[in-house]
Tab-separated table of C-alpha atoms in Angstrom:
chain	number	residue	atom	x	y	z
A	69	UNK	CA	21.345	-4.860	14.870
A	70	UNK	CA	18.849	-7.641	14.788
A	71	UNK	CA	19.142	-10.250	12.532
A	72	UNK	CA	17.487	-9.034	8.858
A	73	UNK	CA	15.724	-13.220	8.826
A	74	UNK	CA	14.449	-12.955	12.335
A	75	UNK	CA	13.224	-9.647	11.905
A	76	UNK	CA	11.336	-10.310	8.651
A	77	UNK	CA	10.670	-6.805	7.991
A	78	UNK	CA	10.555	-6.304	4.315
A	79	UNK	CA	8.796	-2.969	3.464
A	80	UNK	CA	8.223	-0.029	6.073
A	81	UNK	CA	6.004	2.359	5.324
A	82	UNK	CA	5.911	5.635	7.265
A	83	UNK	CA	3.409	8.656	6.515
A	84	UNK	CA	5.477	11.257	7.125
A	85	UNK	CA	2.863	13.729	7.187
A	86	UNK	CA	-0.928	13.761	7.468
A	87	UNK	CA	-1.017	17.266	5.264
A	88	UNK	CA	-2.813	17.119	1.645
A	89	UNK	CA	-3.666	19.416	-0.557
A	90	UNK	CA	-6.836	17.539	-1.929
A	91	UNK	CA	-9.826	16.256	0.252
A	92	UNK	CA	-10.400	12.474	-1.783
A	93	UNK	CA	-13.460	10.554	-0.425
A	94	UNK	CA	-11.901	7.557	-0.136
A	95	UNK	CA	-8.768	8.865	1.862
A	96	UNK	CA	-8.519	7.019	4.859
A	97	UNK	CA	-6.563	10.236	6.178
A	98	UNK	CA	-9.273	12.987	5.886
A	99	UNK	CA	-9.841	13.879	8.978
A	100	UNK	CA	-6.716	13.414	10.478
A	101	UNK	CA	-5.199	16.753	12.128
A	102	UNK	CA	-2.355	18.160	9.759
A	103	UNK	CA	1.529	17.000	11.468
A	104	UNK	CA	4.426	16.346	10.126
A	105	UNK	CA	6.579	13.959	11.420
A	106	UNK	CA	9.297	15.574	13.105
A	107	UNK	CA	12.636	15.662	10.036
A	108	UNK	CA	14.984	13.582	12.359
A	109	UNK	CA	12.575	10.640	13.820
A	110	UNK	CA	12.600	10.335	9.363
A	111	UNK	CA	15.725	9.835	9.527
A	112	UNK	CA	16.066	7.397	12.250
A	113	UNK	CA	12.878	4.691	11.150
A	114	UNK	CA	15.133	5.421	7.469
A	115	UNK	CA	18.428	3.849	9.152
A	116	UNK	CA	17.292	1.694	11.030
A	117	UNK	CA	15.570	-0.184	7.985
A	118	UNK	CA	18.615	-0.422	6.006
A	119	UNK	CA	20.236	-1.752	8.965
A	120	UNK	CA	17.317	-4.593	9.805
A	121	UNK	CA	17.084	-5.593	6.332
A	122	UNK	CA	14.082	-3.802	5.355
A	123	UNK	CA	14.179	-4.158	1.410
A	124	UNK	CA	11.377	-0.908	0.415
A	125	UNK	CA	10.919	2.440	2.311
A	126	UNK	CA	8.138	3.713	1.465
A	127	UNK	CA	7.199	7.779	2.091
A	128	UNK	CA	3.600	8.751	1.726
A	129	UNK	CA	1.040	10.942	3.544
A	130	UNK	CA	-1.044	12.488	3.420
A	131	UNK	CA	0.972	14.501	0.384
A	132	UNK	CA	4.765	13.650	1.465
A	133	UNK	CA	5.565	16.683	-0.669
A	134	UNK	CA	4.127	18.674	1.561
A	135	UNK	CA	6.022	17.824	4.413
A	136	UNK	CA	7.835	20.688	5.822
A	137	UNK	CA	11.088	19.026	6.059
A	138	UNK	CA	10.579	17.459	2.383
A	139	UNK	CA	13.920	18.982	1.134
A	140	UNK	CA	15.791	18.210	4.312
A	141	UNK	CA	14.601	14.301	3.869
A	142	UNK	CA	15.650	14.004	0.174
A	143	UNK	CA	19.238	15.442	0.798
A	144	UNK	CA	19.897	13.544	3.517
A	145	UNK	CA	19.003	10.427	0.921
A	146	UNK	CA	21.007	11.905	-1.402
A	147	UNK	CA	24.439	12.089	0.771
A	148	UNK	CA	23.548	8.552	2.090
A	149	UNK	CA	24.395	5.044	0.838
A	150	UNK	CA	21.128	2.964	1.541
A	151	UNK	CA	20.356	-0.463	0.938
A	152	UNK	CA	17.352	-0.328	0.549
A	153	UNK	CA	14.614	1.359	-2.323
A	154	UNK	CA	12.744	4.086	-1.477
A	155	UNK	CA	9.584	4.752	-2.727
A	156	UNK	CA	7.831	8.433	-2.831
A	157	UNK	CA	4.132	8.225	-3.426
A	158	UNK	CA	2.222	11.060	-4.343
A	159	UNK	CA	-1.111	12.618	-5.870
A	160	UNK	CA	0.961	14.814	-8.692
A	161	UNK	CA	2.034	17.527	-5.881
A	162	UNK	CA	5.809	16.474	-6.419
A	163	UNK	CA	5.807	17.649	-9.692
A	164	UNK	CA	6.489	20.887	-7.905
A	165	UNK	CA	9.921	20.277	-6.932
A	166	UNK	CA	12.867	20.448	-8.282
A	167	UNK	CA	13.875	16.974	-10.303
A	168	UNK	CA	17.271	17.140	-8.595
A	169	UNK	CA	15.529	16.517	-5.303
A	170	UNK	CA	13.529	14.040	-7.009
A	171	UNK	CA	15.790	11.955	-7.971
A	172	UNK	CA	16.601	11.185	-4.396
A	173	UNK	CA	14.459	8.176	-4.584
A	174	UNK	CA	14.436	5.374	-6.054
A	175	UNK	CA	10.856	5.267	-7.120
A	176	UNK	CA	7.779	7.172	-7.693
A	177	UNK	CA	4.117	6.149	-6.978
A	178	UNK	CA	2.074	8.736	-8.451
A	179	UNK	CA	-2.065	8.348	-7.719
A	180	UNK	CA	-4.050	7.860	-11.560
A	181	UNK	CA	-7.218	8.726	-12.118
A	182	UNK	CA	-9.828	9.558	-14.933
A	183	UNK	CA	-10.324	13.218	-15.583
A	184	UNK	CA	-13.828	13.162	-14.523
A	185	UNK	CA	-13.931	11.359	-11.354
A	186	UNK	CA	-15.671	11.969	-8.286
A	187	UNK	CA	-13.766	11.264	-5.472
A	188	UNK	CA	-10.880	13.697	-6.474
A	189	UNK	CA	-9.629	16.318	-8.957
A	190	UNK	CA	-7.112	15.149	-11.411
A	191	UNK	CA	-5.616	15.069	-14.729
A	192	UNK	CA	-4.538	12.306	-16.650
A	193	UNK	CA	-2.575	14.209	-18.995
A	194	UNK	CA	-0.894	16.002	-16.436
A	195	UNK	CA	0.214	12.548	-14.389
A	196	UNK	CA	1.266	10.753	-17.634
A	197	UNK	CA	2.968	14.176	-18.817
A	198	UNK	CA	4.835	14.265	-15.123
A	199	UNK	CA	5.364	10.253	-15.232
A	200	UNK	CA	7.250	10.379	-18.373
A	201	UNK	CA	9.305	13.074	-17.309
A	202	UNK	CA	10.398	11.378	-14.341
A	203	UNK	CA	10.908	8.389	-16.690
A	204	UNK	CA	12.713	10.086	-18.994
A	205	UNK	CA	15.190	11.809	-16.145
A	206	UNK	CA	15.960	7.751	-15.156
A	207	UNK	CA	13.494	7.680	-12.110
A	208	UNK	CA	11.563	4.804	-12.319
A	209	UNK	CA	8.145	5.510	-12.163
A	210	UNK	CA	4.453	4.021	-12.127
A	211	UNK	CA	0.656	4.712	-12.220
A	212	UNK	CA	-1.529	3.385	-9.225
A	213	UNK	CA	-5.355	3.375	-9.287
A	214	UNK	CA	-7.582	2.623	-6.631
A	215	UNK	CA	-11.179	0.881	-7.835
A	216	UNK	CA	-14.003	2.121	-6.674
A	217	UNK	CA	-17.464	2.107	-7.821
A	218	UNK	CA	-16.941	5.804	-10.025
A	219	UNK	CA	-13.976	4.439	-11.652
A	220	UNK	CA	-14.346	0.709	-12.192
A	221	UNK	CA	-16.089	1.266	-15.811
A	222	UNK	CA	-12.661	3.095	-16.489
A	223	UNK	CA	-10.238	0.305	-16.271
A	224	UNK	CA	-9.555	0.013	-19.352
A	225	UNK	CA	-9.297	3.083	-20.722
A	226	UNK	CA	-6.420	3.819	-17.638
A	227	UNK	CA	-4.602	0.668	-18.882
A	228	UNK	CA	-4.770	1.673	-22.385
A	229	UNK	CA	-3.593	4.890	-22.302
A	230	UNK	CA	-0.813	4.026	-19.587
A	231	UNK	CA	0.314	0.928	-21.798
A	232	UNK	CA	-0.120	3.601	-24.793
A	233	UNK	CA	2.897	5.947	-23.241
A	234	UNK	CA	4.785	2.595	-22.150
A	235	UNK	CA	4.181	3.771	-17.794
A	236	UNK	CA	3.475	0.717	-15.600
A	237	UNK	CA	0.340	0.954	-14.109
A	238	UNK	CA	-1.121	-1.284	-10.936
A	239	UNK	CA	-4.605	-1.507	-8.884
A	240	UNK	CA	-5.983	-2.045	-5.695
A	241	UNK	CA	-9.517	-2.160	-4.859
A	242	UNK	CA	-10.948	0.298	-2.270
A	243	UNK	CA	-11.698	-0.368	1.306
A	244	UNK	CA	-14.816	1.624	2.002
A	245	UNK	CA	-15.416	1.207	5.087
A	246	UNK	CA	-18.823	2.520	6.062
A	247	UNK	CA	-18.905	4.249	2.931
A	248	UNK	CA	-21.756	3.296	1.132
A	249	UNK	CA	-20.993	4.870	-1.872
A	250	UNK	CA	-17.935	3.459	-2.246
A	251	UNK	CA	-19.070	-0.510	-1.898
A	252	UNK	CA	-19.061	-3.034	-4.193
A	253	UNK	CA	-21.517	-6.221	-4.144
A	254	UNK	CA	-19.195	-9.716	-3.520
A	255	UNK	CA	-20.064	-10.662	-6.815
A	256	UNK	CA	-18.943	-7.502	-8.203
A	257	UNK	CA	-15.559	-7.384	-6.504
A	258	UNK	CA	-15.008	-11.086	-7.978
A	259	UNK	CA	-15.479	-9.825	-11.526
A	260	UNK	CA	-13.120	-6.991	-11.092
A	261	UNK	CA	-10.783	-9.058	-8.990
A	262	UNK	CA	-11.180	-11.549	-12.043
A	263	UNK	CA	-10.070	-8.537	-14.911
A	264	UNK	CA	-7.312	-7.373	-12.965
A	265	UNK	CA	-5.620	-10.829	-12.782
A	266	UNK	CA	-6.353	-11.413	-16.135
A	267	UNK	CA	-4.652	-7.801	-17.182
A	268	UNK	CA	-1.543	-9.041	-14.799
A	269	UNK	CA	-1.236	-12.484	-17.024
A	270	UNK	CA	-1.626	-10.092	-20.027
A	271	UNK	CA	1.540	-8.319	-18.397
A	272	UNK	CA	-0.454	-4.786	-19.433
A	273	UNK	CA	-0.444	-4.202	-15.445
A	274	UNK	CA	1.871	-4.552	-12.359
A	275	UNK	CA	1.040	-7.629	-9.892
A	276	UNK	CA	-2.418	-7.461	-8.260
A	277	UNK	CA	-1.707	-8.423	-4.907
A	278	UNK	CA	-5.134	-9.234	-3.364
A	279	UNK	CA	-4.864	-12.441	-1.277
A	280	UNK	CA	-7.827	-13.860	-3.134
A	281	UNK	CA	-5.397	-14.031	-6.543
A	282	UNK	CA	-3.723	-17.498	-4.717
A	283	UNK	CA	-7.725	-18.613	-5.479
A	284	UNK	CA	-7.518	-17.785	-8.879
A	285	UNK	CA	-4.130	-19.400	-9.114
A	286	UNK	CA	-5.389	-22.090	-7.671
A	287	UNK	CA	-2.171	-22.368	-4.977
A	288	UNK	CA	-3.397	-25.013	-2.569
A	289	UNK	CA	-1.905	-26.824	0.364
A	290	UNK	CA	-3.575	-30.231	1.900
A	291	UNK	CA	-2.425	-28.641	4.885
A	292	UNK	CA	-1.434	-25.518	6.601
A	293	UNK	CA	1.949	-25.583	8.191
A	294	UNK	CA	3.056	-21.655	7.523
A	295	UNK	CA	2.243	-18.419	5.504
A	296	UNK	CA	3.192	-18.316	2.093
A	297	UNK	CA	1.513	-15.550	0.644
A	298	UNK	CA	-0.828	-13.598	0.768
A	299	UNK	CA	-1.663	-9.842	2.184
A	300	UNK	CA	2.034	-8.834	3.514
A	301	UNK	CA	0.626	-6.402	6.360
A	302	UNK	CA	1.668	-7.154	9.672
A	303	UNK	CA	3.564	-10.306	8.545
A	304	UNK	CA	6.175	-8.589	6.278
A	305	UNK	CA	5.047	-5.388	6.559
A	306	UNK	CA	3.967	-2.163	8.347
A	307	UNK	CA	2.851	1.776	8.755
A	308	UNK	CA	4.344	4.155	10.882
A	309	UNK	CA	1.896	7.276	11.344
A	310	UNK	CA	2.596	10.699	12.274
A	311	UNK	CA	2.245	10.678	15.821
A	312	UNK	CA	4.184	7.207	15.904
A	313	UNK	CA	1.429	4.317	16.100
A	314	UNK	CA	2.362	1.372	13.937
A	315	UNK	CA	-0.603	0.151	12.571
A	316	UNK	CA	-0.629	-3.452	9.890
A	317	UNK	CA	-1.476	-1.485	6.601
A	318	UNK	CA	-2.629	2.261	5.562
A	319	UNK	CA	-6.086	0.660	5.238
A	320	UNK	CA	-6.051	-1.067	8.691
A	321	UNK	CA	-5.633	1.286	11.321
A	322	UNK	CA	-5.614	-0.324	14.853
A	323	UNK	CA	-2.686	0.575	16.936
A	324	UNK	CA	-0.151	-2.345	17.556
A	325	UNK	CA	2.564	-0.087	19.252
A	326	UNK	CA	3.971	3.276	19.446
A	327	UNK	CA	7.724	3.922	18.436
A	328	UNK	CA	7.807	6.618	21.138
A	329	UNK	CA	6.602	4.537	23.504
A	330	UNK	CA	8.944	1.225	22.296
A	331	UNK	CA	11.699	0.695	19.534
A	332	UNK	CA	10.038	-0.352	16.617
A	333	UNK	CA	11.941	-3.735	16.543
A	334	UNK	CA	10.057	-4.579	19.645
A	335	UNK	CA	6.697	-3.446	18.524
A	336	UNK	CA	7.013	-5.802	15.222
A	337	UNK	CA	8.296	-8.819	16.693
A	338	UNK	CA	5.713	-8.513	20.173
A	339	UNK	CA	2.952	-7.050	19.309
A	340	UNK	CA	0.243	-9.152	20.111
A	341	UNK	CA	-1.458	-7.464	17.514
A	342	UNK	CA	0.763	-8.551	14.973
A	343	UNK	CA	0.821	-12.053	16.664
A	344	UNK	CA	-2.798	-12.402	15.875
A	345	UNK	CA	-2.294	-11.687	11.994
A	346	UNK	CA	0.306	-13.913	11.815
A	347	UNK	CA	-1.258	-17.033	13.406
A	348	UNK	CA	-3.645	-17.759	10.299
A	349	UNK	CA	-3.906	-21.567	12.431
A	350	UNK	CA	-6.182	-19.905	14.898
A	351	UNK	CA	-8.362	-18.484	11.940
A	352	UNK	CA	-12.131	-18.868	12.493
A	353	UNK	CA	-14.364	-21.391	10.409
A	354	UNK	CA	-14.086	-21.337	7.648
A	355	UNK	CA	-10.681	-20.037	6.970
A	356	UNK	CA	-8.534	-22.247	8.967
A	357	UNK	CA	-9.717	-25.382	7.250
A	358	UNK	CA	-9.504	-23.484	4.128
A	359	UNK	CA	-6.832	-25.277	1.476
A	360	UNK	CA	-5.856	-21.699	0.418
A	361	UNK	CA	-5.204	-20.615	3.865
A	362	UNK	CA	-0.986	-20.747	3.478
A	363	UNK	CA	-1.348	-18.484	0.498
A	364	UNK	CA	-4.450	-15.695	1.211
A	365	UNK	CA	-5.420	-15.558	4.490
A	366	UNK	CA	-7.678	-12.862	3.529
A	367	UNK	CA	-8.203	-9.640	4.676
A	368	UNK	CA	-7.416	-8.713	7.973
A	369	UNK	CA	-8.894	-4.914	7.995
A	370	UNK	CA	-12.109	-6.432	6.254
A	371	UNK	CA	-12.480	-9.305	8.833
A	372	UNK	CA	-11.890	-7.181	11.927
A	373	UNK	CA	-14.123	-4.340	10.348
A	374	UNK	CA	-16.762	-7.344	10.093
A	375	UNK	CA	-16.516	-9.380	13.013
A	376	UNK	CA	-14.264	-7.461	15.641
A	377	UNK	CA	-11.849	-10.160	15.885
A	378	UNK	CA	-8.381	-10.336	14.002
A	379	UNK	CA	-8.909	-13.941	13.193
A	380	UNK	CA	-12.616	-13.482	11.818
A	381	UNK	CA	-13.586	-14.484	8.389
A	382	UNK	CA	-12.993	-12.142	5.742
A	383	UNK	CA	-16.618	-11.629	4.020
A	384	UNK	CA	-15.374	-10.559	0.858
A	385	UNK	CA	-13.842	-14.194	0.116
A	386	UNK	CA	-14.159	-15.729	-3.241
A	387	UNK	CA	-14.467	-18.984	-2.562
């Protein structure tokens, strides 16, 4: 067992399958072949995190529901002692099974959006109505939102109505990629950026965790010695896909490693991809003169989608 401090694995994230039963335009996994994960490779990412240290386990998708083995996975959770907390995100699908098999895990992530969205098919009441009955059964469970440009004039109508039946509820802003459609202006993303931290001091939302918060919290150092905050992926956490690649976060997918190929210990600790993400010092102009540079660092996924380098500047910065 490696040491849990050297490691510094905190949260492991494995899609377990790329199957779905919706089609949402801003799914980064559209158009990735249905697979499943094969039941025991689960299993072994699942042990080997609660014997590293790894603090959150994360199951996702794709639908995790949908996995084949889905069943298999929560009773072998169920038998086991972990460590760690596992968290099961999913679009509403799970509301399908059994709650005995639910309450396998720790926690559930279940997607939120308005009723007359765009980018997917869903039903508020039917997510708070499942949320509260997970609640109610002792799982704990929130509401997660991504912001895009069809839901952003919903905010607060999501946060009222999830404050109003006492569900947590937390956001993330969407990575479009070369999705038009889906792209805010900089100056738009500030303002939202701007609500959402507001909503978090308001404690009527979960933590925003954008990097550019540290701006608005105005956490400073004269100078950069080492990370202190900040976007977590690749530096305390990861993805594990389907076919194996490790990849930094869902919405960054470039290939660091392969756990068929190496253990996954090795991948995290030599990637050089990782490396990269981790060295903020070797930032280009002008993050690494930046006096927010210990506690944002930016976005790696935006700068490399930007600039082709890992250590590019992140366009989307606030300052």
């Amino acid at each position: 067992m490696i040491n849990a401090v050297k490691l510094g694995l905190h949260l492991l994230e494995v899609e377990i399958t790329s199957k779905c039963n919706l089609n949402c335009g801003h799914c980064y996994n559209r158009d990735i072949k249905p697979q499943d994960m094969p039941v025991l490779q689960v299993i072994n990412l699942l042990e080997f995190a609660n014997s590293n240290g790894v603090s959150r386990f994360v199951f996702s998708g794709g639908e995790a529901v949908m996995h084949s083995g889905f069943s298999e996975i929560a009773t072998f959770l169920l038998k086991s002692k972990l460590a760690l907390k596992t968290v099961l995100q999913s679009n509403g699908s799970i509301g399908k099974k059994d709650i005995s098999i639910i309450k396998a895990f720790d926690i559930i992530h279940l997607s939120f959006e308005p009723d007359n969205s765009t980018i997917r098919k869903s039903s508020t009441k039917y997510i708070l109505n499942l949320a509260r009955h997970f609640i109610d059964n002792g799982i704990y469970t929130y509401l997660f939102t991504t912001i895009h440009p069809g839901n952003v004039n919903e905010i607060d109508f999501l946060v009222d109505i999830a404050n109003k039946h006492g569900i947590d509820l937390g956001f993330n802003i969407c990575l479009p990629g070369k999705k038009k459609n889906l792209q805010f202006t900089l100056e738009e993303k500030r303002l939202i950026t701007e609500k959402l931290f507001e909503l978090y001091q308001q404690k009527r939302i979960l933590r925003f965790t954008s990097p550019f918060v540290a701006i608005l919290k105005n956490q400073r150092e004269e100078k950069f010695v080492k990370i202190k905050g900040g976007c977590t992926a690749g530096v305390a956490a990861c993805v594990v896909l389907t076919n194996g690649d490790v990849i930094p976060c869902p919405f960054f997918r470039i290939k660091a490693g392969n756990i068929y190929e190496d253990k996954i210990e090795k991948v995290w600790l030599e990637s050089d991809i990782f490396a990269a993400i981790r060295n903020r010092a070797s930032f280009k102009k002008p993050c690494n003169t930046c006096k927010f540079l210990a506690h944002c660092g930016g976005c790696r996924a935006r700068a490399f989608s930007e600039t082709k380098e890992l250590n590019g500047f992140d366009p989307e910065c606030l300052c």
